């Protein structure tokens, strides 16, 4: 697959960078191929764009120190989902080879410095 369009941007915090690095390694260890990180496109940002066989996977990564502010996955609000959907549509429009594939939206939630990882495959639909 060609290199994705869109400009890359580093996360704003070291923990964010570490969480995305950890998530990328986790997913690659399970057979996914990470194509891009921190892609800003269509007015939004996609943390990771990956391939899982014939499927393009858009991944939202959430890291929390602990559960005192809720589980990391709870931070993926309906507004965040809409923004991710918009960014994914823009990415697919700029990457026609990806547009011909199935699409999935996953969340990788990382909690604590120990890095407890919860991978939510198909966390939400593109509707």
Tab-separated table of N, CA and C in Angstrom:
chain	number	residue	atom	x	y	z
A	1	UNK	N	0.849	-1.167	0.000
A	1	UNK	CA	0.000	0.000	0.000
A	1	UNK	C	0.895	1.231	0.000
A	2	UNK	N	0.552	2.275	-0.746
A	2	UNK	CA	1.389	3.463	-0.805
A	2	UNK	C	1.399	4.198	0.526
A	3	UNK	N	2.408	5.020	0.699
A	3	UNK	CA	2.525	5.839	1.906
A	3	UNK	C	1.311	6.746	1.996
A	4	UNK	N	0.632	6.776	3.139
A	4	UNK	CA	-0.590	7.559	3.276
A	4	UNK	C	-0.353	9.056	3.128
A	5	UNK	N	-1.344	9.730	2.584
A	5	UNK	CA	-1.300	11.180	2.473
A	5	UNK	C	-1.636	11.794	3.820
A	6	UNK	N	-1.375	13.055	3.970
A	6	UNK	CA	-1.655	13.751	5.219
A	6	UNK	C	-0.362	14.019	5.951
A	7	UNK	N	-0.347	15.061	6.720
A	7	UNK	CA	0.879	15.404	7.431
A	7	UNK	C	0.906	14.717	8.779
A	8	UNK	N	2.091	14.313	9.189
A	8	UNK	CA	2.252	13.669	10.487
A	8	UNK	C	2.502	14.739	11.535
A	9	UNK	N	2.053	14.465	12.745
A	9	UNK	CA	2.259	15.392	13.843
A	9	UNK	C	2.525	14.574	15.088
A	10	UNK	N	3.471	14.998	15.882
A	10	UNK	CA	3.798	14.280	17.111
A	10	UNK	C	2.728	14.542	18.157
A	11	UNK	N	2.427	13.540	18.989
A	11	UNK	CA	1.482	13.770	20.078
A	11	UNK	C	2.004	14.877	20.987
A	12	UNK	N	1.109	15.485	21.737
A	12	UNK	CA	1.486	16.633	22.543
A	12	UNK	C	2.191	16.255	23.834
A	13	UNK	N	2.112	15.009	24.259
A	13	UNK	CA	2.745	14.618	25.516
A	13	UNK	C	3.642	13.417	25.313
A	14	UNK	N	4.683	13.314	26.151
A	14	UNK	CA	5.533	12.117	26.071
A	14	UNK	C	4.737	10.839	26.319
A	15	UNK	N	3.757	10.892	27.242
A	15	UNK	CA	2.943	9.701	27.502
A	15	UNK	C	2.150	9.329	26.256
A	16	UNK	N	1.633	10.340	25.542
A	16	UNK	CA	0.900	10.061	24.311
A	16	UNK	C	1.776	9.370	23.289
A	17	UNK	N	3.000	9.883	23.131
A	17	UNK	CA	3.938	9.246	22.196
A	17	UNK	C	4.234	7.827	22.637
A	18	UNK	N	4.503	7.659	23.929
A	18	UNK	CA	4.811	6.330	24.445
A	18	UNK	C	3.643	5.382	24.285
A	19	UNK	N	2.432	5.880	24.526
A	19	UNK	CA	1.243	5.049	24.373
A	19	UNK	C	1.041	4.617	22.936
A	20	UNK	N	1.248	5.530	22.007
A	20	UNK	CA	1.092	5.185	20.593
A	20	UNK	C	2.185	4.233	20.133
A	21	UNK	N	3.402	4.435	20.625
A	21	UNK	CA	4.480	3.491	20.304
A	21	UNK	C	4.149	2.110	20.853
A	22	UNK	N	3.683	2.080	22.096
A	22	UNK	CA	3.330	0.813	22.732
A	22	UNK	C	2.186	0.129	21.980
A	23	UNK	N	1.185	0.908	21.585
A	23	UNK	CA	0.055	0.354	20.841
A	23	UNK	C	0.507	-0.190	19.491
A	24	UNK	N	1.381	0.547	18.804
A	24	UNK	CA	1.874	0.093	17.499
A	24	UNK	C	2.625	-1.226	17.640
A	25	UNK	N	3.502	-1.318	18.630
A	25	UNK	CA	4.238	-2.573	18.855
A	25	UNK	C	3.290	-3.714	19.201
A	26	UNK	N	2.296	-3.423	20.022
A	26	UNK	CA	1.298	-4.422	20.409
A	26	UNK	C	0.576	-4.957	19.173
A	27	UNK	N	0.098	-4.046	18.321
A	27	UNK	CA	-0.643	-4.460	17.126
A	27	UNK	C	0.255	-5.197	16.136
A	28	UNK	N	1.479	-4.707	15.952
A	28	UNK	CA	2.408	-5.388	15.045
A	28	UNK	C	2.717	-6.795	15.550
A	29	UNK	N	2.775	-6.960	16.863
A	29	UNK	CA	2.999	-8.275	17.447
A	29	UNK	C	1.839	-9.226	17.228
A	30	UNK	N	0.707	-8.690	16.836
A	30	UNK	CA	-0.476	-9.504	16.557
A	30	UNK	C	-0.786	-9.563	15.070
A	31	UNK	N	0.216	-9.218	14.256
A	31	UNK	CA	0.100	-9.413	12.819
A	31	UNK	C	-0.371	-8.231	12.001
A	32	UNK	N	-0.682	-7.101	12.617
A	32	UNK	CA	-1.083	-5.929	11.854
A	32	UNK	C	0.156	-5.201	11.353
A	33	UNK	N	-0.002	-4.442	10.284
A	33	UNK	CA	1.068	-3.611	9.745
A	33	UNK	C	0.665	-2.160	9.939
A	34	UNK	N	1.456	-1.407	10.684
A	34	UNK	CA	1.155	0.007	10.909
A	34	UNK	C	1.704	0.805	9.728
A	35	UNK	N	0.795	1.509	9.015
A	35	UNK	CA	1.169	2.307	7.844
A	35	UNK	C	1.561	3.723	8.227
A	36	UNK	N	0.863	4.281	9.215
A	36	UNK	CA	1.071	5.692	9.541
A	36	UNK	C	0.684	5.956	10.988
A	37	UNK	N	1.280	7.022	11.528
A	37	UNK	CA	0.990	7.454	12.894
A	37	UNK	C	0.695	8.947	12.890
A	38	UNK	N	-0.200	9.354	13.752
A	38	UNK	CA	-0.517	10.773	13.949
A	38	UNK	C	-0.796	11.494	12.642
A	39	UNK	N	-1.704	10.967	11.875
A	39	UNK	CA	-2.057	11.553	10.583
A	39	UNK	C	-3.132	12.613	10.796
A	40	UNK	N	-2.833	13.836	10.365
A	40	UNK	CA	-3.819	14.918	10.416
A	40	UNK	C	-4.385	15.081	9.013
A	41	UNK	N	-5.681	14.839	8.911
A	41	UNK	CA	-6.340	14.889	7.611
A	41	UNK	C	-7.830	15.133	7.850
A	42	UNK	N	-8.448	15.883	6.958
A	42	UNK	CA	-9.888	16.093	7.045
A	42	UNK	C	-10.342	16.758	8.328
A	43	UNK	N	-9.497	17.599	8.890
A	43	UNK	CA	-9.879	18.302	10.107
A	43	UNK	C	-9.776	17.470	11.370
A	44	UNK	N	-9.198	16.294	11.271
A	44	UNK	CA	-9.055	15.439	12.447
A	44	UNK	C	-7.701	14.774	12.471
A	45	UNK	N	-7.514	13.929	13.450
A	45	UNK	CA	-6.258	13.201	13.585
A	45	UNK	C	-6.555	11.723	13.793
A	46	UNK	N	-5.761	10.905	13.139
A	46	UNK	CA	-5.844	9.455	13.299
A	46	UNK	C	-4.557	9.024	13.986
A	47	UNK	N	-4.680	8.376	15.146
A	47	UNK	CA	-3.483	7.976	15.888
A	47	UNK	C	-2.663	6.963	15.109
A	48	UNK	N	-3.300	5.899	14.640
A	48	UNK	CA	-2.609	4.863	13.868
A	48	UNK	C	-3.488	4.427	12.710
A	49	UNK	N	-2.874	4.210	11.559
A	49	UNK	CA	-3.544	3.575	10.422
A	49	UNK	C	-2.783	2.281	10.187
A	50	UNK	N	-3.518	1.170	10.183
A	50	UNK	CA	-2.867	-0.134	10.073
A	50	UNK	C	-3.598	-1.009	9.072
A	51	UNK	N	-2.935	-2.079	8.690
A	51	UNK	CA	-3.542	-3.082	7.833
A	51	UNK	C	-3.656	-4.388	8.592
A	52	UNK	N	-4.781	-5.041	8.439
A	52	UNK	CA	-5.022	-6.349	9.047
A	52	UNK	C	-5.572	-7.236	7.942
A	53	UNK	N	-4.667	-7.902	7.228
A	53	UNK	CA	-5.084	-8.646	6.045
A	53	UNK	C	-5.583	-7.659	5.010
A	54	UNK	N	-6.804	-7.836	4.537
A	54	UNK	CA	-7.384	-6.943	3.543
A	54	UNK	C	-8.164	-5.792	4.136
A	55	UNK	N	-8.002	-5.537	5.423
A	55	UNK	CA	-8.771	-4.503	6.112
A	55	UNK	C	-7.878	-3.332	6.508
A	56	UNK	N	-8.370	-2.110	6.263
A	56	UNK	CA	-7.703	-0.913	6.770
A	56	UNK	C	-8.276	-0.659	8.161
A	57	UNK	N	-7.384	-0.507	9.136
A	57	UNK	CA	-7.805	-0.324	10.523
A	57	UNK	C	-7.380	1.063	10.994
A	58	UNK	N	-8.358	1.852	11.417
A	58	UNK	CA	-8.094	3.158	12.005
A	58	UNK	C	-8.146	2.964	13.517
A	59	UNK	N	-7.055	3.347	14.181
A	59	UNK	CA	-6.915	3.040	15.603
A	59	UNK	C	-6.834	4.319	16.424
A	60	UNK	N	-7.685	4.407	17.423
A	60	UNK	CA	-7.621	5.475	18.415
A	60	UNK	C	-6.913	4.904	19.639
A	61	UNK	N	-5.865	5.573	20.084
A	61	UNK	CA	-5.095	5.116	21.241
A	61	UNK	C	-5.405	6.036	22.416
A	62	UNK	N	-5.746	5.435	23.546
A	62	UNK	CA	-6.018	6.204	24.760
A	62	UNK	C	-5.181	5.655	25.891
A	63	UNK	N	-4.512	6.559	26.615
A	63	UNK	CA	-3.680	6.189	27.749
A	63	UNK	C	-4.172	6.944	28.970
A	64	UNK	N	-4.277	6.237	30.084
A	64	UNK	CA	-4.622	6.861	31.360
A	64	UNK	C	-3.693	6.321	32.432
A	65	UNK	N	-3.304	7.193	33.348
A	65	UNK	CA	-2.438	6.787	34.456
A	65	UNK	C	-3.141	5.739	35.322
A	66	UNK	N	-4.424	5.993	35.598
A	66	UNK	CA	-5.216	5.057	36.401
A	66	UNK	C	-6.683	5.255	36.040
A	67	UNK	N	-7.550	4.506	36.685
A	67	UNK	CA	-8.974	4.544	36.335
A	67	UNK	C	-9.745	5.616	37.099
A	68	UNK	N	-9.057	6.502	37.813
A	68	UNK	CA	-9.763	7.511	38.609
A	68	UNK	C	-10.593	8.458	37.735
A	69	UNK	N	-10.195	8.646	36.490
A	69	UNK	CA	-10.964	9.482	35.556
A	69	UNK	C	-11.725	8.627	34.554
A	70	UNK	N	-11.905	7.359	34.884
A	70	UNK	CA	-12.601	6.444	33.990
A	70	UNK	C	-11.613	5.622	33.187
A	71	UNK	N	-12.117	4.578	32.587
A	71	UNK	CA	-11.282	3.709	31.755
A	71	UNK	C	-10.840	4.477	30.515
A	72	UNK	N	-9.660	4.170	29.990
A	72	UNK	CA	-9.181	4.895	28.800
A	72	UNK	C	-10.173	4.865	27.639
A	73	UNK	N	-10.800	3.728	27.404
A	73	UNK	CA	-11.720	3.612	26.268
A	73	UNK	C	-12.924	4.540	26.410
A	74	UNK	N	-13.277	4.910	27.655
A	74	UNK	CA	-14.405	5.819	27.869
A	74	UNK	C	-14.120	7.218	27.324
A	75	UNK	N	-12.855	7.531	27.091
A	75	UNK	CA	-12.483	8.839	26.551
A	75	UNK	C	-12.779	8.951	25.058
A	76	UNK	N	-13.171	7.858	24.428
A	76	UNK	CA	-13.539	7.894	23.009
A	76	UNK	C	-15.031	8.226	22.954
A	77	UNK	N	-15.301	9.501	23.030
A	77	UNK	CA	-16.664	10.019	23.098
A	77	UNK	C	-17.331	9.988	21.719
A	78	UNK	N	-18.639	10.189	21.674
A	78	UNK	CA	-19.300	10.280	20.365
A	78	UNK	C	-18.694	11.368	19.475
A	79	UNK	N	-18.317	12.501	20.057
A	79	UNK	CA	-17.680	13.561	19.265
A	79	UNK	C	-16.348	13.078	18.703
A	80	UNK	N	-15.550	12.406	19.522
A	80	UNK	CA	-14.262	11.880	19.060
A	80	UNK	C	-14.490	10.867	17.943
A	81	UNK	N	-15.504	10.032	18.061
A	81	UNK	CA	-15.815	9.054	17.006
A	81	UNK	C	-16.157	9.752	15.702
A	82	UNK	N	-16.988	10.795	15.774
A	82	UNK	CA	-17.361	11.535	14.555
A	82	UNK	C	-16.130	12.153	13.899
A	83	UNK	N	-15.238	12.713	14.708
A	83	UNK	CA	-14.015	13.307	14.154
A	83	UNK	C	-13.125	12.249	13.520
A	84	UNK	N	-13.032	11.100	14.166
A	84	UNK	CA	-12.229	10.013	13.606
A	84	UNK	C	-12.846	9.502	12.308
A	85	UNK	N	-14.168	9.376	12.263
A	85	UNK	CA	-14.845	8.953	11.033
A	85	UNK	C	-14.581	9.939	9.901
A	86	UNK	N	-14.657	11.229	10.199
A	86	UNK	CA	-14.399	12.251	9.185
A	86	UNK	C	-12.961	12.170	8.684
A	87	UNK	N	-12.024	12.019	9.602
A	87	UNK	CA	-10.616	11.904	9.214
A	87	UNK	C	-10.383	10.636	8.403
A	88	UNK	N	-11.026	9.542	8.785
A	88	UNK	CA	-10.865	8.279	8.056
A	88	UNK	C	-11.403	8.409	6.632
A	89	UNK	N	-12.552	9.056	6.479
A	89	UNK	CA	-13.103	9.266	5.132
A	89	UNK	C	-12.141	10.093	4.278
A	90	UNK	N	-11.569	11.127	4.870
A	90	UNK	CA	-10.608	11.962	4.139
A	90	UNK	C	-9.365	11.156	3.780
A	91	UNK	N	-8.880	10.321	4.708
A	91	UNK	CA	-7.701	9.492	4.430
A	91	UNK	C	-7.999	8.533	3.277
A	92	UNK	N	-9.176	7.919	3.310
A	92	UNK	CA	-9.548	6.986	2.243
A	92	UNK	C	-9.663	7.706	0.899
A	93	UNK	N	-10.168	8.934	0.905
A	93	UNK	CA	-10.276	9.706	-0.341
A	93	UNK	C	-8.893	10.024	-0.908
A	94	UNK	N	-7.905	10.215	-0.027
A	94	UNK	CA	-6.545	10.527	-0.472
A	94	UNK	C	-5.722	9.276	-0.762
A	95	UNK	N	-6.225	8.130	-0.372
A	95	UNK	CA	-5.514	6.856	-0.547
A	95	UNK	C	-6.461	5.860	-1.210
A	96	UNK	N	-6.672	5.991	-2.516
A	96	UNK	CA	-7.669	5.176	-3.219
A	96	UNK	C	-7.496	3.672	-3.034
A	97	UNK	N	-6.267	3.198	-2.884
A	97	UNK	CA	-6.097	1.750	-2.708
A	97	UNK	C	-6.710	1.297	-1.390
A	98	UNK	N	-6.723	2.167	-0.390
A	98	UNK	CA	-7.359	1.838	0.879
A	98	UNK	C	-8.867	1.866	0.787
A	99	UNK	N	-9.394	2.707	-0.101
A	99	UNK	CA	-10.841	2.837	-0.240
A	99	UNK	C	-11.485	1.572	-0.789
A	100	UNK	N	-10.689	0.713	-1.408
A	100	UNK	CA	-11.238	-0.526	-1.973
A	100	UNK	C	-11.188	-1.678	-0.967
A	101	UNK	N	-10.822	-1.395	0.250
A	101	UNK	CA	-10.704	-2.430	1.275
A	101	UNK	C	-11.800	-2.277	2.321
A	102	UNK	N	-11.978	-3.320	3.102
A	102	UNK	CA	-12.864	-3.203	4.254
A	102	UNK	C	-12.215	-2.265	5.254
A	103	UNK	N	-13.035	-1.642	6.091
A	103	UNK	CA	-12.551	-0.680	7.072
A	103	UNK	C	-13.038	-1.100	8.454
A	104	UNK	N	-12.165	-0.884	9.449
A	104	UNK	CA	-12.531	-1.196	10.832
A	104	UNK	C	-11.982	-0.087	11.733
A	105	UNK	N	-12.696	0.183	12.812
A	105	UNK	CA	-12.269	1.171	13.797
A	105	UNK	C	-12.016	0.464	15.116
A	106	UNK	N	-10.761	0.512	15.561
A	106	UNK	CA	-10.360	-0.128	16.812
A	106	UNK	C	-9.953	0.932	17.825
A	107	UNK	N	-9.989	0.541	19.086
A	107	UNK	CA	-9.456	1.361	20.169
A	107	UNK	C	-8.438	0.517	20.910
A	108	UNK	N	-7.279	1.100	21.169
A	108	UNK	CA	-6.292	0.471	22.043
A	108	UNK	C	-6.227	1.345	23.286
A	109	UNK	N	-6.667	0.773	24.407
A	109	UNK	CA	-6.696	1.486	25.680
A	109	UNK	C	-5.557	0.976	26.549
A	110	UNK	N	-4.724	1.897	27.006
A	110	UNK	CA	-3.564	1.548	27.827
A	110	UNK	C	-3.737	2.222	29.178
A	111	UNK	N	-3.632	1.419	30.231
A	111	UNK	CA	-3.828	1.965	31.572
A	111	UNK	C	-2.589	1.762	32.426
A	112	UNK	N	-2.135	2.853	33.037
A	112	UNK	CA	-1.038	2.808	33.993
A	112	UNK	C	0.322	2.677	33.361
A	113	UNK	N	1.326	2.942	34.197
A	113	UNK	CA	2.701	2.842	33.726
A	113	UNK	C	3.077	1.410	33.390
A	114	UNK	N	2.362	0.447	33.986
A	114	UNK	CA	2.627	-0.964	33.678
A	114	UNK	C	2.154	-1.304	32.272
A	115	UNK	N	1.270	-0.470	31.718
A	115	UNK	CA	0.852	-0.650	30.334
A	115	UNK	C	-0.140	-1.763	30.103
A	116	UNK	N	-1.136	-1.893	30.982
A	116	UNK	CA	-2.200	-2.859	30.747
A	116	UNK	C	-2.932	-2.447	29.476
A	117	UNK	N	-2.990	-3.355	28.504
A	117	UNK	CA	-3.551	-3.016	27.193
A	117	UNK	C	-4.857	-3.760	26.961
A	118	UNK	N	-5.853	-2.998	26.521
A	118	UNK	CA	-7.143	-3.556	26.124
A	118	UNK	C	-7.353	-3.176	24.661
A	119	UNK	N	-7.385	-4.175	23.790
A	119	UNK	CA	-7.574	-3.945	22.355
A	119	UNK	C	-9.029	-4.216	22.029
A	120	UNK	N	-9.737	-3.191	21.628
A	120	UNK	CA	-11.152	-3.317	21.295
A	120	UNK	C	-11.268	-3.283	19.775
A	121	UNK	N	-11.348	-4.479	19.194
A	121	UNK	CA	-11.486	-4.599	17.735
A	121	UNK	C	-12.914	-4.241	17.349
A	122	UNK	N	-13.041	-3.460	16.285
A	122	UNK	CA	-14.383	-3.078	15.851
A	122	UNK	C	-15.121	-2.312	16.936
A	123	UNK	N	-14.440	-1.359	17.564
A	123	UNK	CA	-14.999	-0.622	18.695
A	123	UNK	C	-16.266	0.147	18.322
A	124	UNK	N	-16.345	0.596	17.088
A	124	UNK	CA	-17.550	1.272	16.617
A	124	UNK	C	-17.626	1.166	15.106
A	125	UNK	N	-18.819	1.415	14.575
A	125	UNK	CA	-19.076	1.307	13.139
A	125	UNK	C	-18.887	2.654	12.453
A	126	UNK	N	-18.806	2.598	11.152
A	126	UNK	CA	-18.656	3.810	10.341
A	126	UNK	C	-20.014	4.407	10.002
A	127	UNK	N	-20.944	4.338	10.928
A	127	UNK	CA	-22.283	4.894	10.678
A	127	UNK	C	-22.568	6.070	11.568
